Amino acid sequence: MSGHPTYQPQSAFMRWMERRLPIGGLIYSSFVVYPTPRNLNYWWTFGGILAFMLGVQIVTGVVLAMHYTPQVDFAFDSVERIMRDVNYGWLLRYLHATGASMFFLAAYIHMFRGMYYGSYKDPREVLWILGVILLLLMIITGFMGYVLPWGQMSFWAATVITNLFSAIPLVGEPIVTWLWGGYAVGNPTLNRFYSLHYLLPFVIVGVVVLHIWALHVAGQNNPTGVEPKSEEDTVAFTPYATIKDSFLLAVFCILFAWFVFYIPNFLLAPDNYIPANPAVTPTHIVPEWYYLPFYAILRAIPNKLFGVMALGASILILAFLPWLDTSKVRSARYRPLYRQFFWVFVIVCVGLGWLGGKPPEGNYVLIARIFTVYYFAFFLVILPVLGKVERTKPLPNSISESVLREGKPIGAQAPPPAGAKV
Amino acid sequence: MTTMSSAEPTRRDFLYIATASVAAFGAAATLVPLIAQMNPDASTIAAGAPIEVDLTPIADGQVIKVFWRGKPIYVNHRTKKQIEEAQNVDVAKLPDPQPDSARVKPGHDQWQVLIGICTHLGCIPIAHQGPYDGYFCPCHGSVYDTSGRIRQGPAPLNLALPPYEFLSDTKIRIG
Ligand code: HEM
Ligand code: FES
């Protein structure tokens, strides 16, 4: 990043270090002087929130693991012991269980942000795909974590989800037996899920590093979708982005804390406080809320194989988004039609989430089918066609022009951003 | 690779390819134990030994559930009416066509033994429920008849039958 002061180590130790492992300089250039578009709004703070939540899950998870027993006869009791006997165990478990929900909430907002502002377009395709991989890893990790308390929902979620693979012709059944390590979900299944539930968050950390690397190569998108052209268009990461991120993180933590301290079981299924019973399926099984839209798509299709394929496709299709959207204009601000289809898409996703929690009968199935059609049509029909026919609004020449024209010359009077001028 | 001019493959090229092949083969061979360890282990397979079930205590119209290989097995003592309903079906119209006679042992029409695992995604259907008085799966609403054949819902296949045989008229061995 030319034009920005390079890192000048202050202490003798950091000068010594910088010639051996220039980590100080890396942090300085990535998180202090790193130029961010001056017009970023609060929707851009969810990346930082996600990083924070990943940290929360790892810290609470590692300490839960000190008290948890991955054995079918003891798993449920060990979680109850965490709740009742372990010092602050209730807090750690509620933080971890609710934390998973908050993590997904932030991820979904982060993704809708990307879709609204066209952040997946050239040159950010790889950045976007790494994000889809992160979502997949989160889904798998969250699912395996949910199995660990070995309650009724844990057991039957494990059964139903692993059985998705039985839809594969010919090799389906052997794959399911292989996943279970037995002829039904049992102790070997619990053991391996625990092993992977411990491992995958660290794989997520690795992919997050790649995600941020790709971000820092392409640079951040911004609400106009117009790339920064001059120094006028950017401000330094610290203090501007740091403060904005911190503020929303604090607000987000209030919501998080409200769940943890006031309604900790709101997001947990009561059935999961019943120990796993391989002989009885609970009458109404539903996954965690963050899987419901995908679950609704699975159930909307009355054929096993096609249902499972639609479920997989609903996630994988996101990876192709950069090529399905044919419009050259990034931001929905300048795409009057796309903006409407986008909000319908958001409503459809939330609606599918609601339907996923309803019994699969009558009108619920009908609406779920209509929504499923829209979900796929949005990617496969609307986006490719819209790029060709939509009349977009004129783009501003630059970020600073758009900011100034909107009558809010914030940057103009503010003291020059630290480090932005040579 | 770096020898730019010679179009002819050299002995060095051969060595590179041979070395890489051995390494690739070795890597593939390592995968075998890594993947195989996840399949059922010897004790799990041994625990799948056959079980015997005494049929005398099961009353007419009663269904009991036993476990074999960690799977629930339904033993259904069907009533005359249920047997008739199972037999008087236009087999060709079923999603997974199978006559009732293919799902019970000859001469033991009243005993229906099946694996109580929904062929959709593995939940346990509830006996004596649903419009056909057979089995109903609460998870996604699959309906089976008194022969355990799929009639409605997302499940693709009839309830599976375990391997079993009659040791006497009142005793079966499953497995
Ligand atoms: C990507 C980050 C993670 C997610 C999304 C996640 C999600 C979950 C979920 C949903 C549960 C079930 C909570 C419940 O209903 O009780 C769970 C349980 C558990 N997780 Fe995680 N987890 C993550 C990271 C970790 C890490 C890094 C560890 C350990 C090193 C860990 C250890 C555990 C343990 C021991 C349990 C069982 C105790 C309990 O049920 O509270 N988790 N996890
Ligand atoms: S598992 Fe029985 S209907 Fe889905």
XYZ file of C-alpha atoms in Angstrom, chain A residues 13-399:
387
model
C 13.138 -5.446 21.191
C 10.690 -4.916 18.325
C 13.527 -3.622 16.128
C 15.455 -6.775 16.928
C 12.343 -8.859 16.221
C 11.449 -7.076 12.991
C 14.687 -8.244 11.333
C 13.964 -11.824 12.307
C 10.160 -12.231 12.203
C 8.414 -9.094 10.917
C 5.145 -9.810 12.665
C 4.895 -6.284 14.065
C 5.048 -4.888 10.556
C 2.450 -7.376 9.330
C -0.011 -6.393 12.043
C 0.729 -2.723 11.477
C 0.116 -2.849 7.760
C -2.941 -5.130 8.029
C -4.790 -3.663 10.990
C -3.456 -0.178 11.645
C -2.665 1.766 8.487
C -4.601 -0.585 6.223
C -6.751 1.698 4.029
C -10.493 1.028 4.325
C -13.119 2.756 2.193
C -14.337 5.811 4.085
C -18.008 5.017 3.486
C -18.251 1.590 5.147
C -21.494 1.205 7.097
C -22.346 -1.036 10.040
C -23.037 -4.034 7.825
C -19.259 -4.182 7.417
C -18.666 -4.841 11.092
C -19.911 -8.439 11.055
C -16.615 -9.853 9.829
C -14.970 -8.680 13.036
C -17.918 -10.003 15.040
C -17.498 -13.393 13.356
C -13.814 -13.507 14.270
C -14.768 -12.674 17.850
C -17.419 -15.424 17.948
C -14.956 -17.977 16.619
C -12.660 -17.038 19.495
C -15.537 -17.374 21.982
C -16.429 -20.855 20.673
C -12.836 -22.045 20.856
C -12.189 -20.714 24.358
C -15.477 -21.985 25.828
C -15.172 -25.241 23.861
C -11.683 -26.042 25.100
C -12.757 -25.567 28.710
C -15.958 -27.598 28.224
C -13.778 -30.358 26.824
C -11.991 -30.501 30.188
C -15.224 -31.736 31.780
C -17.008 -33.542 28.991
C -16.938 -37.358 28.495
C -17.429 -38.648 24.948
C -18.951 -42.012 25.884
C -22.606 -42.892 25.334
C -23.159 -43.918 28.970
C -21.605 -40.786 30.438
C -21.944 -38.009 27.861
C -25.383 -36.815 28.938
C -24.491 -36.951 32.624
C -21.204 -35.164 32.058
C -23.042 -32.262 30.432
C -25.492 -32.206 33.368
C -22.512 -32.182 35.704
C -21.112 -29.224 33.782
C -24.455 -27.494 34.343
C -24.751 -28.269 38.059
C -21.373 -29.033 39.609
C -18.560 -27.480 37.592
C -17.724 -23.937 38.725
C -19.373 -21.566 36.267
C -20.079 -24.623 34.114
C -23.607 -23.392 33.399
C -22.175 -20.135 32.087
C -19.582 -21.807 29.903
C -22.088 -24.209 28.394
C -24.715 -21.541 27.776
C -22.058 -19.309 26.199
C -21.008 -22.156 23.922
C -24.519 -23.327 22.993
C -25.896 -19.804 22.482
C -22.603 -18.755 20.935
C -23.197 -21.173 18.080
C -26.499 -19.426 17.341
C -24.945 -15.973 17.500
C -22.123 -17.170 15.259
C -24.602 -18.265 12.602
C -26.668 -15.093 13.007
C -23.568 -13.004 12.287
C -22.591 -15.257 9.376
C -25.987 -14.923 7.710
C -25.998 -11.142 8.076
C -22.431 -11.054 6.735
C -23.507 -13.070 3.691
C -26.639 -11.044 2.960
C -24.416 -7.963 3.139
C -22.135 -9.490 0.537
C -25.102 -10.264 -1.685
C -26.629 -6.801 -1.380
C -23.453 -4.951 -2.222
C -22.166 -7.432 -4.804
C -19.046 -8.186 -2.797
C -18.609 -11.538 -4.551
C -17.862 -9.988 -7.955
C -14.551 -9.678 -9.713
C -11.948 -9.532 -8.116
C -13.446 -11.071 -4.948
C -14.664 -14.453 -6.221
C -12.102 -16.469 -4.267
C -12.785 -14.435 -1.156
C -16.491 -15.274 -1.536
C -15.884 -18.976 -2.166
C -13.681 -19.188 0.925
C -16.663 -17.726 2.761
C -18.947 -20.480 1.426
C -16.383 -23.063 2.568
C -16.410 -21.437 6.003
C -20.200 -21.706 6.099
C -20.005 -25.401 5.222
C -17.383 -26.028 7.910
C -19.517 -24.160 10.446
C -22.553 -26.237 9.521
C -20.642 -29.486 9.999
C -18.985 -28.330 13.226
C -22.246 -27.074 14.727
C -24.018 -30.309 13.815
C -21.338 -32.467 15.428
C -21.320 -30.280 18.538
C -25.065 -30.654 18.840
C -24.650 -34.447 18.967
C -22.239 -34.299 21.933
C -24.740 -33.751 24.807
C -26.327 -37.069 23.692
C -29.907 -36.061 24.326
C -32.864 -37.195 22.251
C -32.380 -34.401 19.697
C -28.644 -35.093 19.536
C -29.231 -38.740 18.759
C -31.969 -38.257 16.217
C -30.269 -35.335 14.520
C -27.227 -37.569 14.114
C -29.398 -40.341 12.704
C -31.350 -38.215 10.246
C -28.395 -36.176 9.008
C -26.036 -39.124 8.508
C -28.874 -40.922 6.733
C -28.877 -38.155 4.122
C -25.950 -40.030 2.609
C -28.042 -43.178 2.243
C -29.788 -41.418 -0.637
C -26.680 -41.891 -2.784
C -27.332 -44.824 -5.129
C -25.346 -48.052 -4.547
C -22.671 -46.755 -2.141
C -25.093 -44.903 0.146
C -25.591 -47.638 2.760
C -21.880 -48.556 3.091
C -21.054 -44.871 3.486
C -23.567 -44.496 6.303
C -22.220 -47.585 8.111
C -18.739 -46.155 7.677
C -19.808 -42.798 9.134
C -21.409 -44.543 12.122
C -18.701 -47.121 12.737
C -21.552 -49.501 13.500
C -25.003 -50.524 12.339
C -26.675 -47.564 13.995
C -25.583 -44.290 15.568
C -23.701 -45.324 18.703
C -20.555 -44.948 20.749
C -18.118 -44.988 17.806
C -20.200 -42.245 16.187
C -20.103 -40.082 19.317
C -16.330 -40.570 19.647
C -15.501 -39.561 16.120
C -17.871 -36.608 16.190
C -16.138 -35.375 19.320
C -12.733 -35.742 17.701
C -13.873 -33.812 14.638
C -15.808 -31.232 16.633
C -12.548 -30.429 18.376
C -10.553 -30.363 15.143
C -12.771 -28.464 12.719
C -12.822 -25.078 14.498
C -9.053 -24.962 13.995
C -9.513 -25.786 10.332
C -11.959 -22.875 10.306
C -9.233 -20.671 11.789
C -6.969 -21.688 8.903
C -9.586 -20.881 6.280
C -10.317 -17.571 8.020
C -6.640 -16.668 7.563
C -6.947 -17.392 3.830
C -10.224 -15.422 3.737
C -8.547 -12.363 5.261
C -5.512 -12.761 3.050
C -7.757 -12.749 -0.021
C -9.563 -9.738 1.425
C -6.359 -7.810 1.821
C -5.285 -8.595 -1.731
C -8.577 -7.507 -3.322
C -9.365 -4.786 -0.781
C -12.745 -4.230 0.821
C -15.821 -3.540 -1.222
C -17.999 -0.651 -0.022
C -21.641 0.501 -0.213
C -21.149 2.154 -3.609
C -19.404 -0.849 -5.099
C -16.971 1.591 -6.742
C -13.326 0.788 -6.004
C -11.344 3.417 -4.065
C -9.454 5.578 -6.561
C -7.493 8.031 -4.453
C -6.402 8.534 -0.894
C -9.486 10.714 -0.453
C -11.591 7.581 -0.684
C -10.022 5.689 2.184
C -9.300 6.092 5.863
C -6.917 4.132 8.039
C -8.210 0.933 9.631
C -7.181 2.206 13.048
C -8.888 4.094 14.551
C -11.791 4.342 12.100
C -12.727 0.709 11.415
C -11.457 -0.480 14.778
C -13.812 1.836 16.639
C -16.785 1.121 14.423
C -16.230 -2.635 14.725
C -15.815 -2.377 18.479
C -19.017 -0.414 18.882
C -21.221 -2.891 17.050
C -19.434 -5.782 18.688
C -20.429 -4.304 22.049
C -24.060 -4.010 20.907
C -23.934 -7.571 19.587
C -22.558 -8.787 22.912
C -25.518 -7.203 24.709
C -27.845 -9.339 22.596
C -25.629 -12.372 23.194
C -25.588 -11.743 26.948
C -29.337 -11.244 27.002
C -29.830 -14.730 25.590
C -27.214 -16.284 27.853
C -28.429 -14.716 31.091
C -32.165 -14.322 30.587
C -33.411 -16.941 28.131
C -30.557 -19.453 27.834
C -32.849 -22.305 26.807
C -34.869 -20.329 24.277
C -32.698 -21.593 21.444
C -32.214 -25.106 22.835
C -34.748 -27.893 22.290
C -36.416 -29.173 25.506
C -36.235 -32.718 24.086
C -32.474 -32.534 24.304
C -32.722 -32.648 28.091
C -34.029 -36.210 27.694
C -31.178 -38.743 27.416
C -30.793 -40.340 23.984
C -33.123 -43.288 23.461
C -32.442 -45.321 20.314
C -35.884 -46.960 20.622
C -38.085 -43.866 20.382
C -37.993 -40.966 17.960
C -39.396 -37.712 19.410
C -42.657 -36.866 17.675
C -41.513 -33.494 16.401
C -37.887 -33.381 15.433
C -36.455 -30.120 14.172
C -32.848 -29.042 13.774
C -31.383 -25.903 15.291
C -32.904 -22.709 13.888
C -29.852 -21.973 11.765
C -30.393 -25.108 9.697
C -34.135 -24.691 9.237
C -34.138 -23.033 5.783
C -32.121 -25.921 4.365
C -34.265 -28.433 6.225
C -37.401 -26.865 4.739
C -35.944 -27.295 1.252
C -35.208 -30.964 2.009
C -38.771 -31.565 3.126
C -40.388 -29.560 0.352
C -39.420 -32.247 -2.124
C -41.390 -35.492 -1.839
C -38.575 -37.675 -3.202
C -35.698 -38.779 -1.021
C -32.850 -38.521 -3.528
C -34.010 -35.233 -5.032
C -34.724 -33.809 -1.603
C -31.172 -34.512 -0.480
C -29.771 -33.155 -3.740
C -31.766 -29.940 -3.365
C -30.485 -29.578 0.188
C -26.882 -29.875 -0.969
C -27.459 -27.669 -3.993
C -29.014 -24.907 -1.876
C -25.653 -24.427 -0.158
C -23.284 -25.216 -3.011
C -25.064 -22.882 -5.424
C -23.721 -19.983 -3.358
C -20.218 -20.807 -4.565
C -21.304 -20.144 -8.158
C -22.904 -16.812 -7.377
C -20.028 -14.742 -8.829
C -20.729 -16.237 -12.245
C -24.513 -16.464 -12.011
C -24.847 -12.737 -11.446
C -24.063 -11.250 -14.853
C -24.390 -7.581 -13.916
C -21.304 -5.385 -14.058
C -22.666 -3.140 -11.323
C -21.860 -4.357 -7.838
C -24.010 -2.483 -5.352
C -27.787 -2.950 -5.143
C -27.942 0.809 -4.517
C -27.632 1.326 -8.226
C -29.686 -1.722 -9.236
C -33.362 -0.831 -8.704
C -34.729 -4.205 -9.829
C -32.104 -6.381 -8.206
C -32.770 -4.600 -4.950
C -36.396 -5.751 -4.982
C -35.589 -9.329 -5.921
C -32.947 -9.311 -3.204
C -35.391 -8.350 -0.468
C -37.856 -10.971 -1.682
C -34.968 -13.440 -1.459
C -34.317 -12.414 2.143
C -38.005 -12.860 2.969
C -37.986 -16.259 1.258
C -34.945 -17.404 3.277
C -36.489 -16.273 6.558
C -39.812 -17.801 5.473
C -38.138 -21.114 4.717
C -36.611 -20.964 8.180
C -40.062 -20.532 9.670
C -41.519 -23.344 7.552
C -38.672 -25.687 8.484
C -39.952 -25.605 12.049
C -43.561 -26.384 11.097
C -44.956 -29.880 10.625
C -44.649 -30.953 6.981
C -48.338 -30.982 6.118
C -50.986 -29.083 4.176
C -50.306 -25.489 3.240
C -46.927 -25.433 4.912
C -45.653 -27.874 2.304
C -47.201 -25.867 -0.497
C -45.621 -22.589 0.632
C -42.305 -24.342 1.237
C -42.401 -25.557 -2.360
C -43.103 -22.106 -3.743
C -40.291 -20.628 -1.657
C -37.912 -23.393 -2.713
C -38.645 -22.619 -6.347
C -37.936 -18.937 -5.735
C -34.728 -19.750 -3.865
C -33.309 -21.596 -6.851
C -34.885 -19.347 -9.493
C -33.211 -16.363 -7.836
C -29.796 -17.838 -8.603
C -30.481 -19.694 -11.818
C -32.950 -17.423 -13.627
C -33.354 -13.997 -12.042
C -29.674 -13.142 -11.534
C -28.403 -14.213 -14.975
C -31.263 -12.480 -16.788
C -31.342 -9.349 -14.649
C -27.735 -8.507 -15.452
C -28.696 -8.348 -19.123
C -31.977 -6.427 -18.934
C -31.768 -4.179 -15.894
C -31.231 -0.423 -16.366
C -28.874 0.508 -13.594
C -28.575 3.974 -12.082
C -25.465 6.049 -12.827
C -22.537 5.217 -10.557
C -20.703 7.978 -8.684
C -17.244 8.752 -10.006
C -15.678 7.955 -6.697
C -16.458 7.081 -3.115
